[in-house]
């Protein structure tokens, strides 16, 4: 069990400074019933049930709740409980306490459900829900979590609407939609329309789990709770911004989804554009979900459309070939199970984005994301302009490195401000040194725990609004369509697994007189 979790349950701990949870607190949500559609799938096992168990174990959710897993797969509740136990054990090998699991497992239920096979009359889902709601006294507060691909979600959304299960009375009804939210502008619009037929926007929670990562939440605090940075946060002082999400893992067991998706749909339409929006947005008039989402929406609307006739200026794509990861030879993308031998699906992209507004005019945002790279890293780095005049040039060799401010989102969460210092001695020697803030063990909840908790609280701040989804797709759809129609199989693979990506991406940014931060 990690230290912060110990601290949460150790009632006898006395410290001279207040404990973090005493100072900052985590509000415990009220009773709820959570229905997970796609309960036999990977996300339920890997993320949802382990996160819910963790919240329960840490006393962050109270006792009046139940979780009803549903899917088309035949399975008993006992079998479901058994599978979930194994999943939680795998996620937290050392942390599954016997007594807390014994209590938690009783909250887990399973039902076979196929929205296509429902007839008239009361929904079989409601038949399942009503006795559970009575038993656990959840006050009919309902969260429908769609852990499903978009095609699977449509029938369920339709069913919930038809069966009157989307209605709210004194209790609440919320629907959580996983990404990908559609696969292009048209499909995203269709999905939004379908949702709006039955639900109010305030009931809809579109997930982007990157927004729930603690260091991402902190970016707004850092920018707007400190007076020293915001005056510098513009094109006058900033040369460019890099946003990186690099993974060491390959496509894993998700070939079916990833082949049709690729890195632009999988990472850029959502995570990368959301990180950009949080970095570039104006201060909202209040720290309220709608105001924050308004400002993020304005950033997305200010992004300059990509020049389709000169895409090489804006984007470099890559696909990994065979290489080495952690000392072992690993397969290239086209050698992975379920992937076409001539696949043109990109697993890497580097993209230059211009935000055309007063603050950012002339400041490029370089976004980079890929699988099977040499390092696992998510970070946003702000690269300030060089000093305007090199008064030391007659007394020193070399250039003065411009300042950088780095938000380390994962791993080793924290912030670095890099600045120049003089090395001791009579010669003028400067060195760039970091001023470092690290969260260490203070990152209390992981992204999925936050997402679930905020939905239980009814706080949509960390979720993506309809307009942002459509705006991001309207920028990317023409770009993706053009790339898909012009990328020849011979172009890939163009980087080795375990490398820092295609060499072309390094040359491309160097043409602008800049270099990527190392992975
Ligand atoms: C998901 C993508 O949204 O994010 C995956 O579908 C990716 O392809 C994952 O691996 C990365 O998330 P995290 O939290 O591990 O950075």
Short mmCIF file of C-alpha atoms and ligand atoms in Angstrom, two decimals:
data_model
loop_
_atom_site.label_atom_id
_atom_site.label_comp_id
_atom_site.label_asym_id
_atom_site.label_seq_id
_atom_site.Cartn_x
_atom_site.Cartn_y
_atom_site.Cartn_z
CA UNK A 1 0.00 0.00 0.00
CA UNK A 2 1.48 3.37 -0.95
CA UNK A 3 2.16 6.01 1.68
CA UNK A 4 -0.61 8.42 0.76
CA UNK A 5 -3.16 5.66 1.05
CA UNK A 6 -1.80 4.68 4.43
CA UNK A 7 -2.14 8.27 5.51
CA UNK A 8 -5.77 8.27 4.47
CA UNK A 9 -6.76 5.41 6.71
CA UNK A 10 -4.29 5.95 9.54
CA UNK A 11 -6.45 7.85 11.98
CA UNK A 12 -3.73 8.05 14.63
CA UNK A 13 -1.19 9.90 12.48
CA UNK A 14 -0.42 13.29 13.97
CA UNK A 15 1.73 15.70 12.02
CA UNK A 16 2.64 19.29 12.69
CA UNK A 17 1.43 20.31 9.23
CA UNK A 18 -2.11 19.34 8.27
CA UNK A 19 -2.31 16.20 6.17
CA UNK A 20 -2.95 16.83 2.49
CA UNK A 21 -6.38 15.28 2.56
CA UNK A 22 -7.32 17.43 5.55
CA UNK A 23 -6.23 20.55 3.76
CA UNK A 24 -7.61 19.83 0.33
CA UNK A 25 -10.26 17.27 1.05
CA UNK A 26 -12.03 14.96 -1.33
CA UNK A 27 -15.78 15.26 -1.13
CA UNK A 28 -17.56 11.97 -0.72
CA UNK A 29 -20.37 11.66 -3.28
CA UNK A 30 -23.89 10.57 -2.39
CA UNK A 31 -25.53 7.21 -3.17
CA UNK A 32 -25.51 5.98 -6.76
CA UNK A 33 -26.10 2.98 -8.99
CA UNK A 34 -23.54 2.57 -11.77
CA UNK A 35 -24.42 0.56 -14.85
CA UNK A 36 -21.41 -0.37 -16.97
CA UNK A 37 -22.22 -1.34 -20.54
CA UNK A 38 -19.38 -3.38 -22.01
CA UNK A 39 -18.70 -5.00 -18.66
CA UNK A 40 -17.00 -8.01 -20.21
CA UNK A 41 -14.53 -5.73 -21.99
CA UNK A 42 -11.03 -4.61 -21.36
CA UNK A 43 -11.69 -1.14 -19.96
CA UNK A 44 -13.94 -2.49 -17.21
CA UNK A 45 -11.21 -4.85 -16.08
CA UNK A 46 -8.21 -2.62 -16.52
CA UNK A 47 -9.55 0.71 -15.33
CA UNK A 48 -13.11 0.97 -14.11
CA UNK A 49 -13.41 -1.73 -11.46
CA UNK A 50 -9.87 -1.21 -10.08
CA UNK A 51 -10.56 2.54 -9.82
CA UNK A 52 -13.91 1.99 -8.11
CA UNK A 53 -12.36 -0.46 -5.70
CA UNK A 54 -9.61 2.01 -4.87
CA UNK A 55 -12.14 4.75 -4.18
CA UNK A 56 -14.04 2.37 -1.93
CA UNK A 57 -10.96 1.14 -0.12
CA UNK A 58 -9.91 4.72 0.58
CA UNK A 59 -13.39 5.57 1.92
CA UNK A 60 -13.93 8.08 -0.87
CA UNK A 61 -17.20 6.47 -1.85
CA UNK A 62 -19.68 5.58 0.84
CA UNK A 63 -21.59 2.35 1.23
CA UNK A 64 -24.86 3.06 -0.61
CA UNK A 65 -23.97 2.08 -4.13
CA UNK A 66 -23.95 -0.84 -6.51
CA UNK A 67 -22.31 -1.61 -9.81
CA UNK A 68 -24.29 -3.48 -12.43
CA UNK A 69 -22.10 -4.81 -15.22
CA UNK A 70 -23.99 -5.58 -18.41
CA UNK A 71 -22.98 -6.97 -21.77
CA UNK A 72 -24.17 -9.48 -24.33
CA UNK A 73 -21.86 -12.18 -22.97
CA UNK A 74 -23.49 -14.96 -20.91
CA UNK A 75 -22.02 -14.85 -17.43
CA UNK A 76 -23.21 -15.29 -13.86
CA UNK A 77 -22.71 -12.62 -11.21
CA UNK A 78 -20.33 -15.02 -9.41
CA UNK A 79 -18.20 -15.40 -12.50
CA UNK A 80 -18.19 -11.63 -13.03
CA UNK A 81 -17.11 -11.09 -9.43
CA UNK A 82 -14.35 -13.63 -9.84
CA UNK A 83 -13.07 -11.97 -13.02
CA UNK A 84 -13.15 -8.57 -11.37
CA UNK A 85 -11.21 -9.86 -8.37
CA UNK A 86 -8.48 -11.09 -10.68
CA UNK A 87 -8.48 -7.78 -12.53
CA UNK A 88 -8.12 -5.77 -9.32
CA UNK A 89 -5.40 -8.11 -8.07
CA UNK A 90 -3.55 -7.59 -11.32
CA UNK A 91 -3.90 -3.81 -11.11
CA UNK A 92 -2.82 -3.58 -7.44
CA UNK A 93 -0.96 -6.80 -6.57
CA UNK A 94 -0.19 -5.71 -3.01
CA UNK A 95 -3.17 -3.62 -2.13
CA UNK A 96 -6.30 -5.74 -2.20
CA UNK A 97 -7.33 -5.90 1.44
CA UNK A 98 -9.40 -8.98 2.29
CA UNK A 99 -12.09 -7.25 4.32
CA UNK A 100 -12.56 -4.31 1.97
CA UNK A 101 -12.77 -6.67 -1.04
CA UNK A 102 -15.32 -8.84 0.79
CA UNK A 103 -17.52 -5.79 1.27
CA UNK A 104 -16.90 -4.38 -2.19
CA UNK A 105 -17.58 -7.58 -4.08
CA UNK A 106 -21.12 -7.68 -2.75
CA UNK A 107 -21.82 -4.48 -4.63
CA UNK A 108 -20.97 -6.10 -7.97
CA UNK A 109 -23.76 -7.57 -10.09
CA UNK A 110 -23.99 -8.77 -13.64
CA UNK A 111 -26.77 -9.02 -16.20
CA UNK A 112 -26.88 -10.14 -19.81
CA UNK A 113 -28.34 -7.36 -21.91
CA UNK A 114 -28.70 -6.81 -25.63
CA UNK A 115 -30.32 -3.53 -26.62
CA UNK A 116 -31.17 -4.97 -30.05
CA UNK A 117 -33.23 -7.76 -28.48
CA UNK A 118 -35.50 -5.63 -26.31
CA UNK A 119 -39.19 -5.68 -27.02
CA UNK A 120 -42.02 -3.44 -25.85
CA UNK A 121 -42.95 -3.05 -22.20
CA UNK A 122 -40.69 -2.27 -19.30
CA UNK A 123 -37.00 -2.43 -20.13
CA UNK A 124 -35.25 -5.58 -18.85
CA UNK A 125 -32.60 -3.22 -17.63
CA UNK A 126 -35.05 -1.37 -15.46
CA UNK A 127 -36.28 -4.71 -14.12
CA UNK A 128 -32.73 -5.36 -12.95
CA UNK A 129 -32.18 -1.87 -11.63
CA UNK A 130 -35.24 -1.40 -9.46
CA UNK A 131 -34.55 -4.16 -6.89
CA UNK A 132 -30.88 -3.17 -6.68
CA UNK A 133 -31.84 0.45 -6.08
CA UNK A 134 -34.15 -0.63 -3.31
CA UNK A 135 -31.60 -2.93 -1.74
CA UNK A 136 -28.73 -0.44 -1.76
CA UNK A 137 -30.91 2.62 -1.13
CA UNK A 138 -29.32 4.58 -3.95
CA UNK A 139 -32.24 6.99 -4.33
CA UNK A 140 -32.48 6.14 -8.06
CA UNK A 141 -29.34 8.15 -8.83
CA UNK A 142 -28.13 6.47 -12.00
CA UNK A 143 -24.92 6.61 -13.96
CA UNK A 144 -24.86 4.79 -17.29
CA UNK A 145 -21.26 4.23 -18.30
CA UNK A 146 -20.75 3.22 -21.94
CA UNK A 147 -17.41 1.41 -22.02
CA UNK A 148 -18.03 0.52 -25.65
CA UNK A 149 -16.94 1.54 -29.15
CA UNK A 150 -19.25 4.13 -30.78
CA UNK A 151 -21.08 1.57 -32.92
CA UNK A 152 -22.04 -0.42 -29.83
CA UNK A 153 -23.13 2.71 -27.97
CA UNK A 154 -25.79 3.82 -30.43
CA UNK A 155 -28.28 1.02 -29.71
CA UNK A 156 -27.89 1.53 -25.99
CA UNK A 157 -28.38 5.30 -26.10
CA UNK A 158 -31.48 4.74 -28.21
CA UNK A 159 -32.77 2.11 -25.79
CA UNK A 160 -32.22 4.31 -22.73
CA UNK A 161 -34.19 7.08 -24.39
CA UNK A 162 -37.02 4.84 -25.61
CA UNK A 163 -37.36 3.11 -22.26
CA UNK A 164 -37.60 6.43 -20.41
CA UNK A 165 -34.38 5.66 -18.54
CA UNK A 166 -32.77 8.95 -19.48
CA UNK A 167 -35.35 11.00 -17.57
CA UNK A 168 -34.42 12.77 -14.37
CA UNK A 169 -36.75 13.44 -11.49
CA UNK A 170 -35.58 14.31 -8.02
CA UNK A 171 -32.69 11.92 -8.54
CA UNK A 172 -30.10 12.29 -11.27
CA UNK A 173 -29.38 10.31 -14.44
CA UNK A 174 -26.00 10.72 -16.16
CA UNK A 175 -24.45 9.08 -19.15
CA UNK A 176 -20.71 8.67 -19.59
CA UNK A 177 -19.30 8.17 -23.07
CA UNK A 178 -15.82 6.83 -23.65
CA UNK A 179 -13.61 7.95 -26.46
CA UNK A 180 -13.35 7.67 -29.41
CA UNK A 181 -16.32 9.97 -29.80
CA UNK A 182 -17.09 9.12 -33.44
CA UNK A 183 -14.44 8.63 -36.10
CA UNK A 184 -14.95 11.86 -38.05
CA UNK A 185 -17.07 14.98 -37.98
CA UNK A 186 -20.19 13.35 -39.42
CA UNK A 187 -20.22 10.40 -37.05
CA UNK A 188 -19.51 12.64 -34.04
CA UNK A 189 -22.40 14.91 -35.03
CA UNK A 190 -24.69 11.90 -35.41
CA UNK A 191 -23.72 10.61 -31.99
CA UNK A 192 -24.29 14.03 -30.45
CA UNK A 193 -27.71 14.26 -32.08
CA UNK A 194 -28.63 10.80 -30.85
CA UNK A 195 -27.57 11.74 -27.34
CA UNK A 196 -29.46 15.01 -27.43
CA UNK A 197 -32.64 13.21 -28.50
CA UNK A 198 -32.80 11.64 -25.05
CA UNK A 199 -30.44 13.50 -22.72
CA UNK A 200 -29.73 17.11 -21.81
CA UNK A 201 -26.14 18.27 -22.38
CA UNK A 202 -25.81 18.60 -18.59
CA UNK A 203 -26.42 14.85 -18.25
CA UNK A 204 -23.72 13.91 -20.78
CA UNK A 205 -20.14 13.22 -19.68
CA UNK A 206 -17.71 12.72 -22.60
CA UNK A 207 -14.49 11.38 -21.21
CA UNK A 208 -11.01 12.57 -21.96
CA UNK A 209 -9.01 10.99 -19.18
CA UNK A 210 -6.00 13.22 -19.92
CA UNK A 211 -7.93 16.18 -18.52
CA UNK A 212 -8.29 14.31 -15.23
CA UNK A 213 -4.58 13.72 -14.75
CA UNK A 214 -3.68 15.74 -11.66
CA UNK A 215 -0.82 17.72 -13.31
CA UNK A 216 -3.14 18.70 -16.17
CA UNK A 217 -5.72 19.97 -13.68
CA UNK A 218 -2.89 21.92 -12.12
CA UNK A 219 -2.04 23.85 -15.29
CA UNK A 220 -4.95 26.23 -14.78
CA UNK A 221 -4.02 26.77 -11.14
CA UNK A 222 -0.42 27.36 -12.08
CA UNK A 223 -1.37 29.87 -14.73
CA UNK A 224 -4.14 31.72 -12.96
CA UNK A 225 -3.21 31.47 -9.27
CA UNK A 226 0.28 32.92 -9.79
CA UNK A 227 0.78 36.45 -10.97
CA UNK A 228 4.33 36.02 -12.25
CA UNK A 229 3.73 33.74 -15.22
CA UNK A 230 0.60 35.05 -16.92
CA UNK A 231 2.21 38.32 -18.11
CA UNK A 232 4.76 36.18 -19.99
CA UNK A 233 2.19 33.79 -21.42
CA UNK A 234 2.02 35.17 -24.94
CA UNK A 235 3.78 35.63 -28.26
CA UNK A 236 5.92 38.44 -26.92
CA UNK A 237 7.88 36.13 -24.63
CA UNK A 238 7.16 32.62 -25.85
CA UNK A 239 8.95 31.24 -28.89
CA UNK A 240 7.07 27.98 -29.20
CA UNK A 241 5.32 25.24 -27.21
CA UNK A 242 5.84 21.49 -27.43
CA UNK A 243 3.24 18.95 -26.30
CA UNK A 244 4.42 15.35 -26.21
CA UNK A 245 2.70 12.11 -25.38
CA UNK A 246 5.13 9.28 -26.04
CA UNK A 247 4.50 5.64 -25.25
CA UNK A 248 6.85 2.68 -25.13
CA UNK A 249 4.04 0.19 -25.65
CA UNK A 250 2.91 -0.88 -29.08
CA UNK A 251 -0.60 -1.52 -30.31
CA UNK A 252 -1.01 -4.37 -27.78
CA UNK A 253 -4.23 -6.35 -28.21
CA UNK A 254 -6.19 -3.48 -29.79
CA UNK A 255 -5.42 -4.14 -33.45
CA UNK A 256 -9.06 -4.16 -34.51
CA UNK A 257 -9.68 -0.70 -33.13
CA UNK A 258 -6.28 0.84 -33.82
CA UNK A 259 -6.02 -0.20 -37.48
CA UNK A 260 -9.13 1.85 -38.22
CA UNK A 261 -8.13 4.66 -35.96
CA UNK A 262 -4.41 5.46 -36.00
CA UNK A 263 -2.68 8.02 -33.89
CA UNK A 264 -4.58 11.06 -35.18
CA UNK A 265 -7.98 9.76 -34.16
CA UNK A 266 -6.70 7.94 -31.10
CA UNK A 267 -4.61 10.71 -29.52
CA UNK A 268 -4.89 14.03 -31.36
CA UNK A 269 -8.61 14.63 -31.76
CA UNK A 270 -8.99 14.34 -28.00
CA UNK A 271 -5.98 14.26 -25.65
CA UNK A 272 -3.50 16.36 -27.63
CA UNK A 273 -6.00 19.06 -28.62
CA UNK A 274 -7.35 19.21 -25.07
CA UNK A 275 -3.85 19.69 -23.66
CA UNK A 276 -3.30 22.44 -26.19
CA UNK A 277 -6.57 24.11 -25.22
CA UNK A 278 -5.73 24.08 -21.50
CA UNK A 279 -2.30 25.56 -22.21
CA UNK A 280 -3.52 28.27 -24.56
CA UNK A 281 -6.90 29.33 -23.15
CA UNK A 282 -7.75 32.75 -21.74
CA UNK A 283 -8.62 33.06 -18.05
CA UNK A 284 -12.31 32.26 -17.63
CA UNK A 285 -14.39 34.76 -15.66
CA UNK A 286 -15.02 32.05 -13.05
CA UNK A 287 -13.66 28.63 -12.30
CA UNK A 288 -16.86 26.93 -13.36
CA UNK A 289 -17.27 24.08 -15.77
CA UNK A 290 -19.14 26.00 -18.45
CA UNK A 291 -16.87 29.03 -18.31
CA UNK A 292 -13.72 26.89 -18.52
CA UNK A 293 -15.21 24.89 -21.38
CA UNK A 294 -16.19 28.12 -23.16
CA UNK A 295 -12.58 29.28 -23.10
CA UNK A 296 -11.22 25.96 -24.30
CA UNK A 297 -13.76 26.04 -27.11
CA UNK A 298 -12.52 29.47 -28.19
CA UNK A 299 -8.97 28.12 -28.52
CA UNK A 300 -10.13 25.24 -30.70
CA UNK A 301 -12.10 27.65 -32.86
CA UNK A 302 -8.96 29.79 -33.28
CA UNK A 303 -6.83 26.95 -34.64
CA UNK A 304 -5.90 27.67 -38.23
CA UNK A 305 -7.23 25.02 -40.66
CA UNK A 306 -4.45 22.80 -42.00
CA UNK A 307 -3.27 23.71 -45.53
CA UNK A 308 -4.40 20.59 -47.42
CA UNK A 309 -2.23 21.37 -50.44
CA UNK A 310 0.93 21.70 -48.29
CA UNK A 311 0.44 19.16 -45.55
CA UNK A 312 4.17 18.46 -45.28
CA UNK A 313 4.44 21.84 -43.55
CA UNK A 314 2.04 20.78 -40.83
CA UNK A 315 2.52 17.11 -40.21
CA UNK A 316 4.92 14.18 -40.26
CA UNK A 317 3.54 10.68 -39.87
CA UNK A 318 5.27 7.50 -38.82
CA UNK A 319 4.71 3.81 -38.25
CA UNK A 320 7.02 1.66 -36.17
CA UNK A 321 9.01 -1.19 -37.61
CA UNK A 322 10.76 -3.97 -35.72
CA UNK A 323 13.14 -2.75 -33.06
CA UNK A 324 14.16 -3.06 -29.44
CA UNK A 325 12.15 -2.22 -26.35
CA UNK A 326 13.58 -2.77 -22.89
CA UNK A 327 16.41 -4.83 -24.36
CA UNK A 328 14.12 -7.21 -26.24
CA UNK A 329 13.43 -7.39 -29.95
CA UNK A 330 9.84 -6.40 -30.59
CA UNK A 331 7.65 -6.74 -33.65
CA UNK A 332 6.98 -3.95 -36.08
CA UNK A 333 3.41 -2.65 -36.32
CA UNK A 334 2.69 -4.63 -39.49
CA UNK A 335 3.91 -7.79 -37.80
CA UNK A 336 1.51 -7.46 -34.88
CA UNK A 337 -1.49 -9.80 -34.77
CA UNK A 338 -4.48 -8.50 -36.65
CA UNK A 339 -2.58 -5.81 -38.57
CA UNK A 340 -2.46 -5.71 -42.35
CA UNK A 341 0.99 -6.37 -43.86
CA UNK A 342 0.52 -3.26 -46.00
CA UNK A 343 -1.09 -1.12 -43.33
CA UNK A 344 -0.79 2.63 -43.78
CA UNK A 345 -2.13 3.37 -40.30
CA UNK A 346 0.14 5.89 -38.57
CA UNK A 347 1.38 5.10 -35.07
CA UNK A 348 3.27 8.40 -34.76
CA UNK A 349 2.51 11.98 -35.71
CA UNK A 350 4.24 15.29 -35.24
CA UNK A 351 2.03 18.25 -35.99
CA UNK A 352 2.45 22.01 -36.11
CA UNK A 353 -0.59 23.97 -35.00
CA UNK A 354 -1.16 27.71 -35.21
CA UNK A 355 -3.61 29.42 -32.89
CA UNK A 356 -4.73 32.57 -34.64
CA UNK A 357 -5.57 35.01 -31.91
CA UNK A 358 -3.92 38.01 -30.24
CA UNK A 359 -2.13 36.02 -27.62
CA UNK A 360 -0.64 33.32 -29.83
CA UNK A 361 -0.19 34.86 -33.24
CA UNK A 362 3.16 33.57 -34.57
CA UNK A 363 3.78 30.98 -31.82
CA UNK A 364 3.79 27.43 -33.19
CA UNK A 365 2.50 24.57 -31.04
CA UNK A 366 4.35 21.37 -31.90
CA UNK A 367 2.37 18.29 -30.93
CA UNK A 368 4.01 14.86 -30.97
CA UNK A 369 2.60 11.48 -30.04
CA UNK A 370 3.53 7.94 -30.88
CA UNK A 371 3.68 4.32 -29.84
CA UNK A 372 6.78 2.19 -29.33
CA UNK A 373 9.05 5.14 -28.73
CA UNK A 374 12.17 5.17 -26.58
CA UNK A 375 10.50 6.75 -23.56
CA UNK A 376 7.16 6.95 -21.77
CA UNK A 377 6.50 10.61 -21.29
CA UNK A 378 3.68 13.15 -21.34
CA UNK A 379 4.81 16.72 -21.02
CA UNK A 380 4.09 20.26 -22.10
CA UNK A 381 7.11 22.49 -22.50
CA UNK A 382 6.95 26.24 -22.88
CA UNK A 383 10.03 27.51 -24.72
CA UNK A 384 10.68 31.17 -24.02
CA UNK A 385 12.41 33.49 -26.47
CA UNK A 386 16.16 33.98 -26.19
CA UNK A 387 17.37 37.09 -24.36
CA UNK A 388 17.08 40.10 -26.67
CA UNK A 389 20.74 41.02 -26.50
CA UNK A 390 23.79 38.85 -25.78
CA UNK A 391 25.79 41.20 -23.55
CA UNK A 392 28.07 38.33 -22.47
CA UNK A 393 29.11 37.30 -25.97
CA UNK A 394 32.57 38.89 -25.81
CA UNK A 395 33.34 37.02 -22.57
CA UNK A 396 31.88 33.59 -23.20
CA UNK A 397 31.64 30.88 -25.82
CA UNK A 398 28.38 29.52 -27.05
CA UNK A 399 24.84 30.72 -26.81
CA UNK A 400 22.62 31.26 -23.80
CA UNK A 401 19.95 28.59 -23.68
CA UNK A 402 16.49 30.13 -23.56
CA UNK A 403 14.34 29.46 -20.48
CA UNK A 404 11.90 26.60 -20.54
CA UNK A 405 9.02 25.76 -18.30
CA UNK A 406 8.06 22.09 -18.36
CA UNK A 407 4.87 20.54 -17.05
CA UNK A 408 5.74 16.91 -16.39
CA UNK A 409 2.41 15.17 -16.64
CA UNK A 410 3.63 11.60 -16.55
CA UNK A 411 5.73 10.01 -15.07
CA UNK A 412 7.44 11.90 -12.21
CA UNK A 413 4.65 14.44 -12.17
CA UNK A 414 5.79 17.97 -11.50
CA UNK A 415 7.02 21.24 -12.98
CA UNK A 416 10.51 22.39 -13.98
CA UNK A 417 11.54 25.96 -14.61
CA UNK A 418 14.91 25.98 -16.31
CA UNK A 419 17.03 29.08 -16.07
CA UNK A 420 20.65 30.20 -16.43
CA UNK A 421 23.09 30.44 -13.56
CA UNK A 422 26.73 31.40 -13.46
CA UNK A 423 29.09 28.61 -12.57
CA UNK A 424 31.47 29.67 -9.80
CA UNK A 425 34.82 30.94 -11.10
CA UNK A 426 36.38 33.95 -12.78
CA UNK A 427 35.34 32.97 -16.30
CA UNK A 428 31.82 33.57 -17.53
CA UNK A 429 30.31 30.13 -17.74
CA UNK A 430 26.59 29.73 -17.68
CA UNK A 431 24.64 26.61 -17.02
CA UNK A 432 20.96 25.86 -17.39
CA UNK A 433 19.60 24.54 -14.09
CA UNK A 434 16.10 23.35 -13.22
CA UNK A 435 13.96 24.64 -10.40
CA UNK A 436 11.96 21.55 -9.72
CA UNK A 437 8.58 20.90 -8.11
CA UNK A 438 7.61 17.23 -7.84
CA UNK A 439 4.31 15.81 -6.67
CA UNK A 440 5.98 12.63 -5.44
CA UNK A 441 3.36 10.54 -3.70
CA UNK A 442 0.94 13.43 -3.47
CA UNK A 443 -0.93 12.47 -6.65
CA UNK A 444 -3.87 11.15 -4.72
CA UNK A 445 -6.15 9.78 -7.40
CA UNK A 446 -5.47 8.50 -10.85
CA UNK A 447 -7.26 9.86 -13.89
CA UNK A 448 -10.04 7.25 -14.00
CA UNK A 449 -10.70 7.64 -10.29
CA UNK A 450 -11.16 11.40 -10.87
CA UNK A 451 -13.38 10.88 -13.86
CA UNK A 452 -15.68 8.53 -11.96
CA UNK A 453 -15.73 10.70 -8.88
CA UNK A 454 -16.48 13.90 -10.77
CA UNK A 455 -19.32 12.22 -12.58
CA UNK A 456 -20.77 11.05 -9.25
CA UNK A 457 -20.51 14.66 -8.05
CA UNK A 458 -22.07 16.00 -11.24
CA UNK A 459 -19.07 18.17 -12.07
CA UNK A 460 -18.52 18.25 -15.84
CA UNK A 461 -15.38 20.45 -15.73
CA UNK A 462 -13.05 17.61 -16.78
CA UNK A 463 -15.34 16.32 -19.50
CA UNK A 464 -15.55 17.47 -23.09
CA UNK A 465 -18.52 19.45 -24.29
CA UNK A 466 -20.32 18.80 -27.56
CA UNK A 467 -18.89 21.90 -29.29
CA UNK A 468 -15.28 20.95 -28.48
CA UNK A 469 -15.68 17.45 -29.85
CA UNK A 470 -17.14 18.72 -33.10
CA UNK A 471 -14.62 21.54 -33.44
CA UNK A 472 -11.68 19.15 -33.02
CA UNK A 473 -13.17 16.80 -35.60
CA UNK A 474 -13.87 19.62 -38.03
CA UNK A 475 -10.16 20.50 -37.97
CA UNK A 476 -8.89 16.94 -38.23
CA UNK A 477 -11.39 15.27 -40.56
CA UNK A 478 -10.20 16.91 -43.80
CA UNK A 479 -6.59 16.37 -42.79
CA UNK A 480 -7.11 12.69 -42.00
CA UNK A 481 -9.11 12.11 -45.18
CA UNK A 482 -6.42 13.70 -47.30
CA UNK A 483 -3.66 11.71 -45.60
CA UNK A 484 -5.58 8.46 -45.88
CA UNK A 485 -6.10 8.95 -49.58
CA UNK A 486 -2.46 9.80 -50.29
CA UNK A 487 -0.31 7.66 -47.96
CA UNK A 488 1.36 4.85 -49.92
CA UNK A 489 2.22 1.55 -48.16
CA UNK A 490 5.86 2.02 -49.21
CA UNK A 491 6.17 5.00 -46.93
CA UNK A 492 6.12 2.85 -43.77
CA UNK A 493 7.63 1.64 -41.52
CA UNK A 494 9.83 4.69 -41.04
CA UNK A 495 11.00 4.40 -37.44
CA UNK A 496 12.32 1.55 -35.39
CA UNK A 497 10.50 0.46 -32.25
CA UNK A 498 12.39 1.90 -29.29
CA UNK A 499 13.67 4.94 -31.21
CA UNK A 500 12.63 8.57 -30.82
CA UNK A 501 10.42 8.46 -33.92
CA UNK A 502 11.00 9.10 -37.62
CA UNK A 503 14.15 11.02 -38.50
CA UNK A 504 11.97 13.07 -40.79
CA UNK A 505 10.21 14.49 -37.71
CA UNK A 506 13.55 15.65 -36.28
CA UNK A 507 14.58 17.27 -39.58
CA UNK A 508 11.14 18.84 -39.95
CA UNK A 509 11.30 20.76 -36.66
CA UNK A 510 14.96 21.63 -37.25
CA UNK A 511 13.90 23.40 -40.45
CA UNK A 512 12.07 25.81 -38.14
CA UNK A 513 15.27 26.30 -36.12
CA UNK A 514 14.00 24.24 -33.17
CA UNK A 515 14.62 20.80 -31.69
CA UNK A 516 12.42 18.31 -29.91
CA UNK A 517 12.93 17.84 -26.23
CA UNK A 518 14.42 14.40 -25.63
CA UNK A 519 12.05 11.58 -24.73
C1 LIG B 1 -5.90 6.12 -24.82
C2 LIG B 1 -5.49 5.66 -26.17
O1 LIG B 1 -6.91 7.08 -24.91
O2 LIG B 1 -4.79 6.68 -24.14
C3 LIG B 1 -4.35 4.67 -26.08
O3 LIG B 1 -6.58 5.05 -26.82
C4 LIG B 1 -3.22 5.23 -25.27
O4 LIG B 1 -3.88 4.28 -27.36
C5 LIG B 1 -3.73 5.76 -23.95
O5 LIG B 1 -2.30 4.19 -25.05
C6 LIG B 1 -2.65 6.47 -23.17
O6 LIG B 1 -3.16 6.82 -21.93
P1 LIG B 1 -2.21 7.01 -20.70
O7 LIG B 1 -3.07 7.48 -19.59
O8 LIG B 1 -1.57 5.69 -20.46
O9 LIG B 1 -1.22 8.03 -21.14
#
